[in-house]
Structure formats: structure tokens, C-alpha cells
PDB file of C-alpha atoms in Angstrom:
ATOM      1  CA  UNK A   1      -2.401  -8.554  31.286  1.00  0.00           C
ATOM      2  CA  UNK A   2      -2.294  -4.559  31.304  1.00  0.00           C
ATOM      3  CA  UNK A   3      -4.163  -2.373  28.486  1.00  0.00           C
ATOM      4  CA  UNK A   4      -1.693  -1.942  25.866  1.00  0.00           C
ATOM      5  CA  UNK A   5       0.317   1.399  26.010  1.00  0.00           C
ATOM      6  CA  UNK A   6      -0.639   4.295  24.425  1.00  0.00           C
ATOM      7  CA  UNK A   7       1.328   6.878  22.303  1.00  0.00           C
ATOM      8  CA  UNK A   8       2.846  10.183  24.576  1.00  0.00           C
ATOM      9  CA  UNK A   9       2.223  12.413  21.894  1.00  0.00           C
ATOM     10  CA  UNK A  10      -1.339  13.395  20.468  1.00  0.00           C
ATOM     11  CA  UNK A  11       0.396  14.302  17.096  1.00  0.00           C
ATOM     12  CA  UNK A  12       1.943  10.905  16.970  1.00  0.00           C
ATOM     13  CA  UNK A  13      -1.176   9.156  17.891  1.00  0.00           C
ATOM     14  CA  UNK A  14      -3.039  10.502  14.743  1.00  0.00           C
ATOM     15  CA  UNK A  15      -0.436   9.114  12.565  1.00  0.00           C
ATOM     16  CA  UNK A  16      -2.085   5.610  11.099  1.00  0.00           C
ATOM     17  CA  UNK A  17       0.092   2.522  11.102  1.00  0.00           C
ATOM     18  CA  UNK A  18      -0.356   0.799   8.088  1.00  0.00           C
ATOM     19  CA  UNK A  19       1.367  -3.345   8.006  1.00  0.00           C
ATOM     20  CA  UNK A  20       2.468  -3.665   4.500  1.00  0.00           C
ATOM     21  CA  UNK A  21       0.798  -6.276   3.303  1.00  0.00           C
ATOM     22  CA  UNK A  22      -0.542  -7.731   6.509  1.00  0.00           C
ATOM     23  CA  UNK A  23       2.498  -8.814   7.645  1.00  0.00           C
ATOM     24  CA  UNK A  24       5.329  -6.848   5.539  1.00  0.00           C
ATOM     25  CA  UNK A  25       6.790  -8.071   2.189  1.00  0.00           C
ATOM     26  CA  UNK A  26       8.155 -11.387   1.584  1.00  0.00           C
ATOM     27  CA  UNK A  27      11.793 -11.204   0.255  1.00  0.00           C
ATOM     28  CA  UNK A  28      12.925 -14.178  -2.084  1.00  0.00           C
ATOM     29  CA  UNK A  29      15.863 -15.179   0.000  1.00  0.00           C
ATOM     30  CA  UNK A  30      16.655 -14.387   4.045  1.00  0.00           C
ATOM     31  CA  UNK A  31      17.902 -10.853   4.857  1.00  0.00           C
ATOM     32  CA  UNK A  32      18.380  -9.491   7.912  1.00  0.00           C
ATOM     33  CA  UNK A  33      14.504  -7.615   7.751  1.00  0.00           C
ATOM     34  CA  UNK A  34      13.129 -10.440   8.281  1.00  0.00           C
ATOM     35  CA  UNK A  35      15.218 -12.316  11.237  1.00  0.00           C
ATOM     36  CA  UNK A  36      13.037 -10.756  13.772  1.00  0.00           C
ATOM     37  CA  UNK A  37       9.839 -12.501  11.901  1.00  0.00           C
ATOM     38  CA  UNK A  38      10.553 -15.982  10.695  1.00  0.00           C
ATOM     39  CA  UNK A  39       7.425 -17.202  12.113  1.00  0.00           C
ATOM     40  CA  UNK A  40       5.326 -14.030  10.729  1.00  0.00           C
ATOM     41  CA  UNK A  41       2.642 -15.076   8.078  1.00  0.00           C
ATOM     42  CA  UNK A  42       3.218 -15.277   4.165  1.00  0.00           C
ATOM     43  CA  UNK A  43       2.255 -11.769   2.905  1.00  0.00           C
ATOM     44  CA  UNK A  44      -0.836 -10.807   0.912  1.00  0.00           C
ATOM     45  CA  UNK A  45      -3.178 -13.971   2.611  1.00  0.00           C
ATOM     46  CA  UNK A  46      -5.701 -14.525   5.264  1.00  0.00           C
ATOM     47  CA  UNK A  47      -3.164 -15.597   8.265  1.00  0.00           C
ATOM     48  CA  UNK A  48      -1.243 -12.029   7.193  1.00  0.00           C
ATOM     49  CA  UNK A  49      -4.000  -9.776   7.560  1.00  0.00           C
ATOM     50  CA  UNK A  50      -5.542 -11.127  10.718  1.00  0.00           C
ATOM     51  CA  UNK A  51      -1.768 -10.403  12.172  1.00  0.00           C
ATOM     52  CA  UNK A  52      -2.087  -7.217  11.355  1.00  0.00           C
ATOM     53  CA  UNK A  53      -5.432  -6.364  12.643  1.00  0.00           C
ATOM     54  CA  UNK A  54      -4.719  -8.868  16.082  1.00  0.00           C
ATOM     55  CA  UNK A  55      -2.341  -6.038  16.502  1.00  0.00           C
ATOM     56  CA  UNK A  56      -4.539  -2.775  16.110  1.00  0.00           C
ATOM     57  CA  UNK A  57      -2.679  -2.157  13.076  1.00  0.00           C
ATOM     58  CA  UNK A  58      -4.347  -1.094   9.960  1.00  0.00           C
ATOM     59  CA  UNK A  59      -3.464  -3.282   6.971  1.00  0.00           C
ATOM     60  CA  UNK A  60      -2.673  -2.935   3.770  1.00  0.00           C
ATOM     61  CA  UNK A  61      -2.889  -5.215   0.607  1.00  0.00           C
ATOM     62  CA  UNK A  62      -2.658  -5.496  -3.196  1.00  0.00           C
ATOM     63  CA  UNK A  63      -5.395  -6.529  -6.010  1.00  0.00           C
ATOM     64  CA  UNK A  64      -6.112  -7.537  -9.997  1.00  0.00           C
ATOM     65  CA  UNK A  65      -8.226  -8.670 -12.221  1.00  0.00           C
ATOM     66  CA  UNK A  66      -7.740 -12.198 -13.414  1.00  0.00           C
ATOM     67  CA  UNK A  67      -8.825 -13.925 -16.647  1.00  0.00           C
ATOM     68  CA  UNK A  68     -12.465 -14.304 -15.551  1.00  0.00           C
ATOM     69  CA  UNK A  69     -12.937 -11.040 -13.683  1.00  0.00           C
ATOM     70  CA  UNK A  70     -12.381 -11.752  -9.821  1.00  0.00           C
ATOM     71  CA  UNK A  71     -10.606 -10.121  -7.767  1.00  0.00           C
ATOM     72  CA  UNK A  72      -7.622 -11.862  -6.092  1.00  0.00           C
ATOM     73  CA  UNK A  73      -5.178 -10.419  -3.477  1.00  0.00           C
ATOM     74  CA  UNK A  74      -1.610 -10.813  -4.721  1.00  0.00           C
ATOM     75  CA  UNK A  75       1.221  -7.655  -5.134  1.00  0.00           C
ATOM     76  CA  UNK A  76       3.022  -9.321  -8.444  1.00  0.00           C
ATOM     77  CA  UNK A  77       1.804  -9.373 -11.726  1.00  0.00           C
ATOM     78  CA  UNK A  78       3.293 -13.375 -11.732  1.00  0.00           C
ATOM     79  CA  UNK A  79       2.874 -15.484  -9.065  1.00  0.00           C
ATOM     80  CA  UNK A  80       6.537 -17.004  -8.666  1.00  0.00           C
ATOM     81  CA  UNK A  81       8.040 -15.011  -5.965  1.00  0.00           C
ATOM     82  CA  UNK A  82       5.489 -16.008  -3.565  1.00  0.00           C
ATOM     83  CA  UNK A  83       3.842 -19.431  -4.849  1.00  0.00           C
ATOM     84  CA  UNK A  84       5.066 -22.817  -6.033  1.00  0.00           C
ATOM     85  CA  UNK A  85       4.367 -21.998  -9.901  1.00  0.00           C
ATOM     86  CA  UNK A  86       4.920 -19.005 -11.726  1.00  0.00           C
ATOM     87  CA  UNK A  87       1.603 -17.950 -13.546  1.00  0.00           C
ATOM     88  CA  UNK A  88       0.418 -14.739 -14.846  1.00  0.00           C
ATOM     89  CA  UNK A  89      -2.233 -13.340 -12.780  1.00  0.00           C
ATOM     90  CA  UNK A  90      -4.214 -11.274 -15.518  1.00  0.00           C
ATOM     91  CA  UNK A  91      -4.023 -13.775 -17.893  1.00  0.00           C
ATOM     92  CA  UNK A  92      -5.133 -17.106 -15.179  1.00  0.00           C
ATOM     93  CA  UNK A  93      -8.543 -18.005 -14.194  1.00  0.00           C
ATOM     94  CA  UNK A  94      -9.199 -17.507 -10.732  1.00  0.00           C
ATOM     95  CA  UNK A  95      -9.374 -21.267 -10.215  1.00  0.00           C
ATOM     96  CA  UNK A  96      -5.925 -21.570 -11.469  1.00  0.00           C
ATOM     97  CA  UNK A  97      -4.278 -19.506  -9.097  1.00  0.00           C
ATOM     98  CA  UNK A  98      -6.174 -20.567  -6.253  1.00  0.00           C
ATOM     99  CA  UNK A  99      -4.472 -24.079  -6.758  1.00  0.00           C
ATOM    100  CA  UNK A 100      -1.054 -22.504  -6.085  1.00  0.00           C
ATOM    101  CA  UNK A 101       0.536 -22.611  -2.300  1.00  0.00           C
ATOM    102  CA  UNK A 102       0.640 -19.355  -1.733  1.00  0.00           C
ATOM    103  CA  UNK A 103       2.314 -20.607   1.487  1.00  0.00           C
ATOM    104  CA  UNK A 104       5.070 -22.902   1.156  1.00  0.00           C
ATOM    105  CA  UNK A 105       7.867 -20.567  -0.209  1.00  0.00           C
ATOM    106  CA  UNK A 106       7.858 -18.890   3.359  1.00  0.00           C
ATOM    107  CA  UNK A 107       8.135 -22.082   5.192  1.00  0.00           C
ATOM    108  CA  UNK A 108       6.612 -25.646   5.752  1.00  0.00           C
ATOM    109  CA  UNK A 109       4.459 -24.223   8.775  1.00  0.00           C
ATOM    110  CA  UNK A 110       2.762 -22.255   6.068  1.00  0.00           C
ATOM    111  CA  UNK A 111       2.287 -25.381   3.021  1.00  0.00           C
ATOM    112  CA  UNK A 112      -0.780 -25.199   1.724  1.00  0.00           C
ATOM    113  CA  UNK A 113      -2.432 -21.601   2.099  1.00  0.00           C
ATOM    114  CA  UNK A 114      -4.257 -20.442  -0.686  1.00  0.00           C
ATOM    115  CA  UNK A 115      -4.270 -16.506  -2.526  1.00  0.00           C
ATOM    116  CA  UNK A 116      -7.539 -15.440  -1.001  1.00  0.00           C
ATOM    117  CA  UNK A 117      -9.785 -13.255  -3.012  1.00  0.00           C
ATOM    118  CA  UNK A 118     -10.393  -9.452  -2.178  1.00  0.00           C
ATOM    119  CA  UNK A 119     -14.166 -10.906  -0.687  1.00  0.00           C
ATOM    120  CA  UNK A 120     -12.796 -13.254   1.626  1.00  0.00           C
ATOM    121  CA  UNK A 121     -10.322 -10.522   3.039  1.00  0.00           C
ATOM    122  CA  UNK A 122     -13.202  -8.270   3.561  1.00  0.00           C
ATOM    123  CA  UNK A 123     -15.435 -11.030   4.915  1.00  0.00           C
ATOM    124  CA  UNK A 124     -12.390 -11.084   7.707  1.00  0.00           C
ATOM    125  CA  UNK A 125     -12.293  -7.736   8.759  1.00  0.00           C
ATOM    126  CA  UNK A 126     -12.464  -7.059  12.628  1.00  0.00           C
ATOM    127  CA  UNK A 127     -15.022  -4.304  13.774  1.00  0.00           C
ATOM    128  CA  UNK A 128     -13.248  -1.186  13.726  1.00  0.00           C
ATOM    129  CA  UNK A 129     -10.776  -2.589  11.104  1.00  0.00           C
ATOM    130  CA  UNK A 130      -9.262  -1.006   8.240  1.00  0.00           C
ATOM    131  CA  UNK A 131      -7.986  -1.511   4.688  1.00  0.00           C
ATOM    132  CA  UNK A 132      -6.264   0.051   2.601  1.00  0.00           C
ATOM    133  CA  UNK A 133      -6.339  -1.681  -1.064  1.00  0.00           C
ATOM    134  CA  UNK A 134      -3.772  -1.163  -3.842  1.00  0.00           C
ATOM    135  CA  UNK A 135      -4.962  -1.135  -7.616  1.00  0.00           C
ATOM    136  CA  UNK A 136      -2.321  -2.562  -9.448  1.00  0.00           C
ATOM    137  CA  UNK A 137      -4.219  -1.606 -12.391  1.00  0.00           C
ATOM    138  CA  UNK A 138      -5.748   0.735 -14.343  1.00  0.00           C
ATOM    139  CA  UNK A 139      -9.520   2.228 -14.681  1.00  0.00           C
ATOM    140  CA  UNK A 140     -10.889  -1.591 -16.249  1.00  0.00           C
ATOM    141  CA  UNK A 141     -10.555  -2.722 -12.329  1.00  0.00           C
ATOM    142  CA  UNK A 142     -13.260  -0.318 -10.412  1.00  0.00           C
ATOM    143  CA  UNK A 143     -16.225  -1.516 -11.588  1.00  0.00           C
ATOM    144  CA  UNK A 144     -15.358  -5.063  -9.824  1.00  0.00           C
ATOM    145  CA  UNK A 145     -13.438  -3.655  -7.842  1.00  0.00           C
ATOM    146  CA  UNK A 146     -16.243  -1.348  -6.342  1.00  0.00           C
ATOM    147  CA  UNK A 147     -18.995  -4.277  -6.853  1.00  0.00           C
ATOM    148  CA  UNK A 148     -16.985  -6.447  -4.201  1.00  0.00           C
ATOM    149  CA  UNK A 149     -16.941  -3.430  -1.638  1.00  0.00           C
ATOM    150  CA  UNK A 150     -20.417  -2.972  -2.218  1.00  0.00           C
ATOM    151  CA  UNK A 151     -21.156  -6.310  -1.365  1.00  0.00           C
ATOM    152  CA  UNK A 152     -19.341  -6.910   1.571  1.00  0.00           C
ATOM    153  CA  UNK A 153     -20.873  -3.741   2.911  1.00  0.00           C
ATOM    154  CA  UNK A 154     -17.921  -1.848   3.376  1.00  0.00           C
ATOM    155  CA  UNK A 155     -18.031   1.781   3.619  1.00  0.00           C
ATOM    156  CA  UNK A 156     -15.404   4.676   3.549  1.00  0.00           C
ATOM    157  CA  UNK A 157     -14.364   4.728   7.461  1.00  0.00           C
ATOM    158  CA  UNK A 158     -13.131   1.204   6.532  1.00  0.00           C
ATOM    159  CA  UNK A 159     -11.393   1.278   3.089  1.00  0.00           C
ATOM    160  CA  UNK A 160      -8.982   3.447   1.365  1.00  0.00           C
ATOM    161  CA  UNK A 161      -8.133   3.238  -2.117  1.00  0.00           C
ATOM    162  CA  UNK A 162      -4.307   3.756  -3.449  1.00  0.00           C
ATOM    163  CA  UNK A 163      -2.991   3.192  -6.628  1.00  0.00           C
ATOM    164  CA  UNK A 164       0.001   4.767  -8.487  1.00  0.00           C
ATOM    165  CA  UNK A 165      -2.367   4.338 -11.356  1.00  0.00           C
ATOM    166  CA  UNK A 166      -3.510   8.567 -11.792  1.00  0.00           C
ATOM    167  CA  UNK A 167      -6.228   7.145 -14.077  1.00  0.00           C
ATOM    168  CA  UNK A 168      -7.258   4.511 -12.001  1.00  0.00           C
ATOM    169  CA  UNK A 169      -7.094   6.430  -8.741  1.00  0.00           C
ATOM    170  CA  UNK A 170      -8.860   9.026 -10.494  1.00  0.00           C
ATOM    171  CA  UNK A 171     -11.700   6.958 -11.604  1.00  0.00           C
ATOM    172  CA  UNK A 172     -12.193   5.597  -7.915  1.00  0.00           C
ATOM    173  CA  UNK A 173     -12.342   9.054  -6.795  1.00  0.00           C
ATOM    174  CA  UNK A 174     -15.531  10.011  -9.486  1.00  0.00           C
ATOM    175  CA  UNK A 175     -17.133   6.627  -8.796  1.00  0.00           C
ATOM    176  CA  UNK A 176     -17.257   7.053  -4.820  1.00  0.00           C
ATOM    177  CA  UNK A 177     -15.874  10.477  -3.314  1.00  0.00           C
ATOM    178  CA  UNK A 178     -16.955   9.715  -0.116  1.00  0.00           C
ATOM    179  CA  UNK A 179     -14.052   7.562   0.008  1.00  0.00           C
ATOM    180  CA  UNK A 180     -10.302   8.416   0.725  1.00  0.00           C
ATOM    181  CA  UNK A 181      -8.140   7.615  -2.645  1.00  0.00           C
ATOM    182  CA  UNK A 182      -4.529   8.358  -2.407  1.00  0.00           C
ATOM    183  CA  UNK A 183      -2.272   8.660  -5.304  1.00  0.00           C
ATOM    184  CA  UNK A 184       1.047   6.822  -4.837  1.00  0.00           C
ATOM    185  CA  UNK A 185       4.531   8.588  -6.110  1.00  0.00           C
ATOM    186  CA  UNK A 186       8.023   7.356  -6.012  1.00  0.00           C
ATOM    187  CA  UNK A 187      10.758   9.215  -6.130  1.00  0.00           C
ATOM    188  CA  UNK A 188      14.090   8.549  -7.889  1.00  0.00           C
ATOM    189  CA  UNK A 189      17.343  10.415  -6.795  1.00  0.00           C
ATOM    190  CA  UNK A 190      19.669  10.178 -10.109  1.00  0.00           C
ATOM    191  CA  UNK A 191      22.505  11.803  -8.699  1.00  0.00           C
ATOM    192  CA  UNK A 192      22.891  14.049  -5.709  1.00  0.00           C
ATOM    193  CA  UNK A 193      20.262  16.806  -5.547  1.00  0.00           C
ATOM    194  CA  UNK A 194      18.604  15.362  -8.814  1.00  0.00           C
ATOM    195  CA  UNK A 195      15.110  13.768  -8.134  1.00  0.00           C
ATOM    196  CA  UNK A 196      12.150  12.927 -10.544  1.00  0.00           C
ATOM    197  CA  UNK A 197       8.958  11.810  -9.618  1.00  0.00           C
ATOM    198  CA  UNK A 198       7.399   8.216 -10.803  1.00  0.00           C
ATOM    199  CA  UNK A 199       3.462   7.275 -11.488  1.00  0.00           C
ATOM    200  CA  UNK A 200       1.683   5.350 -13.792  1.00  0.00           C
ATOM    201  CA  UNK A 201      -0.928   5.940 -16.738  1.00  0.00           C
ATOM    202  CA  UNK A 202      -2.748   3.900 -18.395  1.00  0.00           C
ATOM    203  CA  UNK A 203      -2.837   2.130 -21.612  1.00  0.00           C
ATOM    204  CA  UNK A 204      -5.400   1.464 -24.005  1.00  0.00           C
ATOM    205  CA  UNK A 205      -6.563  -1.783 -22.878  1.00  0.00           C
ATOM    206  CA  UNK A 206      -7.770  -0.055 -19.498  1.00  0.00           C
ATOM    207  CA  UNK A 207      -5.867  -2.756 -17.420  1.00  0.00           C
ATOM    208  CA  UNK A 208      -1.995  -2.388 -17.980  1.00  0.00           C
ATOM    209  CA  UNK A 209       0.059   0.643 -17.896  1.00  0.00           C
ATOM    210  CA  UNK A 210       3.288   2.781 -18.607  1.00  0.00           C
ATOM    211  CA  UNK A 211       5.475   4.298 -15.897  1.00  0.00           C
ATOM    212  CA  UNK A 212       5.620   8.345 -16.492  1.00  0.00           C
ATOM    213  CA  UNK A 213       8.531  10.092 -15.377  1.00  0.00           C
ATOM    214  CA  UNK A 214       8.422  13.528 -14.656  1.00  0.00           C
ATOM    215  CA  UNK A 215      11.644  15.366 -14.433  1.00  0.00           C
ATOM    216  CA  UNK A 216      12.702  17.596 -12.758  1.00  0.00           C
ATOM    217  CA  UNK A 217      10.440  17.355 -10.195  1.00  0.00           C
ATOM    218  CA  UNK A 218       7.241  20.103 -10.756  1.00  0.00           C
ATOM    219  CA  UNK A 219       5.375  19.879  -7.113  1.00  0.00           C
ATOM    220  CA  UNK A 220       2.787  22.467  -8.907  1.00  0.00           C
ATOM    221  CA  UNK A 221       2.027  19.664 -11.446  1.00  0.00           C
ATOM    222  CA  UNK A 222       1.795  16.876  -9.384  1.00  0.00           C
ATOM    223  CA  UNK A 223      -0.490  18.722  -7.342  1.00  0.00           C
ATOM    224  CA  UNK A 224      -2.745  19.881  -9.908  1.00  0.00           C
ATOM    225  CA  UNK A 225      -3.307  16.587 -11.032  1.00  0.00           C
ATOM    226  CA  UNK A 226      -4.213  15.436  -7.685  1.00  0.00           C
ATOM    227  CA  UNK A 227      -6.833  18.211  -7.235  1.00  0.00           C
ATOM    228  CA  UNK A 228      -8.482  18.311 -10.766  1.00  0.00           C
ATOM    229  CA  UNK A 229     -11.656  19.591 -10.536  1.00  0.00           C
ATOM    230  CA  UNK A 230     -13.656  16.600 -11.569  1.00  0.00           C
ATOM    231  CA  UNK A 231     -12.134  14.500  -8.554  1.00  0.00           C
ATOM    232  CA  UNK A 232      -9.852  15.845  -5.953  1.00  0.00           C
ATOM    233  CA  UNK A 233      -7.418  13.248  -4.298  1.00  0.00           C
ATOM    234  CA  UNK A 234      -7.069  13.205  -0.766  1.00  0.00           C
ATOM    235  CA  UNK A 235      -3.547  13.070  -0.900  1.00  0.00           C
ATOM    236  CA  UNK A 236       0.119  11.853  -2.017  1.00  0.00           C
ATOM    237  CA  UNK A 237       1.477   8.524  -0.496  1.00  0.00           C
ATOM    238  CA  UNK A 238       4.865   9.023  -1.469  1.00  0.00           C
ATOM    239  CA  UNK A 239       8.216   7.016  -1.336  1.00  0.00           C
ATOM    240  CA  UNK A 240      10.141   8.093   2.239  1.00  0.00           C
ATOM    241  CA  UNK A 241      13.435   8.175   0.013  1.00  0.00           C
ATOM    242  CA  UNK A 242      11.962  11.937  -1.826  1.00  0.00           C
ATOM    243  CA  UNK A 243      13.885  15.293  -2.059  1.00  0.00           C
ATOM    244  CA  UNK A 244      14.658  17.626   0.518  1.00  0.00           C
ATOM    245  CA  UNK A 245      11.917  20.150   0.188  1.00  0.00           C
ATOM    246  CA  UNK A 246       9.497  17.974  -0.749  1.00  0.00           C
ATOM    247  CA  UNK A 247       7.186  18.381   2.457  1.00  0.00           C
ATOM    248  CA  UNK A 248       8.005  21.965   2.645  1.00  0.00           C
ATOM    249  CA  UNK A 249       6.343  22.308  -0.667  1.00  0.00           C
ATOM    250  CA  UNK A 250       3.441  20.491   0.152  1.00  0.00           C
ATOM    251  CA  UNK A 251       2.515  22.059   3.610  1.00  0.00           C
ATOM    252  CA  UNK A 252       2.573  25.711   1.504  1.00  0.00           C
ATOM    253  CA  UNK A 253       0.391  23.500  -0.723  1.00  0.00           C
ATOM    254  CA  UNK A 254      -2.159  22.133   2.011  1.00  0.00           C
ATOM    255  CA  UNK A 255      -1.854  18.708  -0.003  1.00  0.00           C
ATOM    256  CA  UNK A 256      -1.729  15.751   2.921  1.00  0.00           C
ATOM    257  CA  UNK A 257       0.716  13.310   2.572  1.00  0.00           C
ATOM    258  CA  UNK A 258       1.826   9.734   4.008  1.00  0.00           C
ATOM    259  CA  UNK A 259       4.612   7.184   2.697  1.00  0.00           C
ATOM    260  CA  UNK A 260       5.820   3.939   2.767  1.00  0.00           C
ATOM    261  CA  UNK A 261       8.484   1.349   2.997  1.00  0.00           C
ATOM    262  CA  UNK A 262       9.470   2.787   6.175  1.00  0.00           C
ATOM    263  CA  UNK A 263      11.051  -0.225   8.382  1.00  0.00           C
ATOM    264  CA  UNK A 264      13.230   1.842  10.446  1.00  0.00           C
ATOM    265  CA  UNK A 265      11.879   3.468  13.810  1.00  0.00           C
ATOM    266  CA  UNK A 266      14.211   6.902  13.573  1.00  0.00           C
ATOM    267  CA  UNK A 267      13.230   7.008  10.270  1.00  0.00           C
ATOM    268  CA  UNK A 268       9.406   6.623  10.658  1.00  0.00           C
ATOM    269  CA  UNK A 269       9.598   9.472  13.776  1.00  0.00           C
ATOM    270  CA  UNK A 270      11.378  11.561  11.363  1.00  0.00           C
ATOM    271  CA  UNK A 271       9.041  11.387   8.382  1.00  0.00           C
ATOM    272  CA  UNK A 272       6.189  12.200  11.303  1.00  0.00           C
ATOM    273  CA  UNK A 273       8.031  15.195  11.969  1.00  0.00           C
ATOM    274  CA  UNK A 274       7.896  15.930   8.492  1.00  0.00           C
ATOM    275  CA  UNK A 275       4.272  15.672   8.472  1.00  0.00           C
ATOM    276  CA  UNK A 276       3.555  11.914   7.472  1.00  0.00           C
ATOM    277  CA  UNK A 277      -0.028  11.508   8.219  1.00  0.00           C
ATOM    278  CA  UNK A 278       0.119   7.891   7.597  1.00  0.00           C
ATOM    279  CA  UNK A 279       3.241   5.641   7.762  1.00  0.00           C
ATOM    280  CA  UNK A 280       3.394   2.222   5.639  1.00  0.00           C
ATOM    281  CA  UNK A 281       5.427  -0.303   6.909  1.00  0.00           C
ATOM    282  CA  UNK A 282       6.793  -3.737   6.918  1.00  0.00           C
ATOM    283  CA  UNK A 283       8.009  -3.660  10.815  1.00  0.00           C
ATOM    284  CA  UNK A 284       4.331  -2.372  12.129  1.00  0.00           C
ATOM    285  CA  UNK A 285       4.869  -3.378  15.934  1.00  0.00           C
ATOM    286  CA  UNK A 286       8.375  -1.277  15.723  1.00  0.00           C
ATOM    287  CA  UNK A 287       7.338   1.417  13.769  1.00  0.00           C
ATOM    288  CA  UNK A 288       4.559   1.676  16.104  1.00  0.00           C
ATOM    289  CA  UNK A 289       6.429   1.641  19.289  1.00  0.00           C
ATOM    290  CA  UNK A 290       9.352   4.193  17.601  1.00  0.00           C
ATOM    291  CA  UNK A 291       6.334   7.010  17.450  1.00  0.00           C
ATOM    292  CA  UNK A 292       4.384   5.986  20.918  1.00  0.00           C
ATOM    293  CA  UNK A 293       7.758   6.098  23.075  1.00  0.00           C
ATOM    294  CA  UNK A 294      10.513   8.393  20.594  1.00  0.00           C
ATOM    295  CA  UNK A 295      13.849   8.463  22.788  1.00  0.00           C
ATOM    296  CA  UNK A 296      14.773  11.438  24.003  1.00  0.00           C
ATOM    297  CA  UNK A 297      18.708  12.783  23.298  1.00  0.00           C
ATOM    298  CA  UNK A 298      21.203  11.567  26.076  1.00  0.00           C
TER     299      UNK A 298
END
């Protein structure tokens, strides 16, 4: 076999790939997403990420806290969209949810897989892999969180934290700036030409949190917040759905930006154009091959 192509365009090649969880999300019922994938790996486990990385892609995956303070690798704060038994992660014992099939809900090719823990993902990384991981929870997570890097001797060319936690992202940020930390935004159109912008804070218990929404949409705010003094985000990883000026107001800014959910190739060379330095994706291999070979008009 041939080397694998290579982008055209040197713009487009700094653009990072990112396969959303692994493999992409896992839908509860068939839609037409995932007909070109039936085969593709359960999202969020071992089998997932190593599809990802086979492919050059960088991957990207989701974490909390259970009862007895691991960390296990799972994007819902319940278990029953993706496993046999519906269990709440922060409130099971690791043990517990490792006795769920992670697996079988995609397909009996895929009974018996297991949740696998944030170590045992790390432990699987390629050389010259990448990761980026997803708090889905507030500040009380980094200090494991951070141990399990540590000990799997991961360092910031390999992982990038993103959370739309601001606290939690934030306290990533002071506890290792070497590394890249990301704040994640969605925003919500309400009605045409309406937008607000959607994060989360944190409550009391450090762990669980409240969705803000700030509207209308202040870039100057959001911005300040990602460059307070004490931390300094790297940048925005915003929703691709966002309002017309958005990455306007961030190049006058100099604030970097990437998004996700993009599973459409026009769309994904059109947020490059925008500026995207990093694209998220459930459809890696045809995002990828939209911004190596763009078509040309007729």
C-alpha cells in the first residue's frame, strides 16, 4: 500500500481532527449518521479510541468521579444509554459500573466490553497520540484527575483539557499551565438573529453544576473570563451552530477557537475558513478527507 495522502492546503493541515469520542457518539436508536459505521466501536471504550488513533486521528473522550474516587471514561451522568443497566455514575463504585456491558447496546459483536477507566485509556495511547479529555465536572475532579495524568506520564503535547465547567477549566489551568485547557460554549439561537451563549458553574459541592445563560450574547465577557489574569485559557471550543459574527469578533479579539459536532464535510471546510483551529467530530475519516481534498466549484 501507498503512504496515506496528505492535505493540499498548509492551512488545512494545521487544523486537528478530533474523533468524538473515539469513534463518534452512540445514538439510542439507528439514524442515518450512523449507516456508514455499523461495525464502528461502542463510543467512550478501549476498541473506540484505538480506532481513532489507528487512523491518525486525535481522540477525544469524557470523565467523572465515581463513588470511591476513580476516574472512569463515560459522557452521561447515568449509564443507560450506553450499558445494559442504568446506574448513576457519581453515586456507583467503580466496581459497579465496571460490571455493566458497556458493549452490547451497539451490537452482539461488541457483548461484553467493559467502561475502561481514564488509566487504562492512557496506558493505550500510541506514540505521538493525543487526547483530549472532557471534565464533566466541576473543580472536586482535578486533583484525581491530574494524579492519573501524572502517573501515566503524560505531558502537555499529549493531553488537552476541556470542560464547559469555567470553574473547573479554570482550576486545570492554575494547577498545570503548561497544558492547553479549552473552555467549551454552546450556543442557542432562540429565534432568528437571537443567540445566547451556554456554560456551566459550579455548585457548592465542587462536583455538580448549573447551566449559566448569558444573553444577549457579550463576546467582551466571555472573553474576559477566558483570559483572567490568574489563568488564561487557551481558547473557546464552541458549538458550530453560533451567530454570524461570532468569529469576526474573536479574530479582532486574538482569542483561538475550535468547535464541535461537526459531521458534515462542507460544513467542517467552512468552519476552517472561519478560523476553526480544531474541528470535533463524529465522521473523523470524512471530515478529514473534506479539508485534505475541498472540491473546487464546477
Amino acid at each position: 500500500m501507498g503512504a496515506s495522502p496528505q492535505p493540499t492546503d498548509d492551512r488545512e493541515r494545521r487544523i486537528e481532527i478530533v474523533a468524538h469520542r473515539g469513534t463518534g457518539r452512540d445514538y439510542p436508536a439507528p439514524v442515518a449518521l450512523q449507516a456508514h459505521r455499523p461495525a464502528a466501536p461502542p463510543e467512550n471504550t478501549l476498541p473506540a479510541f484505538h480506532w481513532g488513533w489507528a487512523r491518525g486521528h486525535t481522540c477525544e473522550l469524557d470523565v467523572y468521579l465515581t463513588r470511591d474516587g476513580k476516574i472512569v471514561v463515560i459522557h452521561d451522568s447515568t449509564t443507560g444509554r450506553t450499558c445494559d443497566r442504568d446506574l448513576r455514575v457519581g453515586a456507583s463504585s467503580l466496581d459497579d459500573l465496571r460490571r455493566l456491558d458497556a458493549g452490547i447496546k451497539k451490537g452482539l459483536m461488541w457483548r461484553g466490553l467493559r467502561l475502561p477507566t481514564l488509566r487504562e485509556v492512557l496506558d493505550a495511547m500510541p506514540p505521538g497520540g493525543r487526547l483530549y479529555v472532557e471534565s464533566k465536572q466541576g473543580p472536586g475532579i482535578v486533583g484525581p484527575l491530574l494524579a492519573q495524568i501524572d502517573a501515566a506520564g503524560k505531558g502537555p503535547d499529549q493531553i488537552v483539557f476541556i470542560s464547559f465547567s469555567i470553574d473547573c477549566i479554570t482550576a486545570l489551568k492554575r494547577a498545570r499551565p503548561e497544558f492547553t485547557c479549552y473552555w467549551i460554549l454552546v450556543f442557542d439561537e432562540l429565534k432568528p438573529g437571537l443567540w445566547r451563549a451556554g456554560y456551566d458553574r459550579t455548585e457548592p459541592d465542587g462536583l455538580t453544576f448549573r447551566t449559566i445563560w448569558q444573553q444577549p450574547v457579550d463576546y467582551g465577557e466571555l472573553v474576559a473570563l477566558a483570559r483572567n489574569d490568574g489563568y488564561r485559557l487557551d481558547g473557546l471550543d464552541v458549538s458550530f451552530q453560533q451567530p454570524d459574527d461570532f468569529a469576526a469578533a474573536m479574530r479582532r479579539a486574538g482569542m483561538p477557537w475550535g468547535t464541535w459536532a461537526v459531521d458534515d464535510g462542507d460544513l467542517a471546510v467552512l468552519m476552517a475558513q472561519k478560523g476553526a483551529i480544531q474541528i470535533t467530530t463524529n465522521c473523523a475519516d470524512d471530515v478529514w478527507g473534506a479539508l485534505a481534498y475541498p472540491r473546487t466549484p464546477a
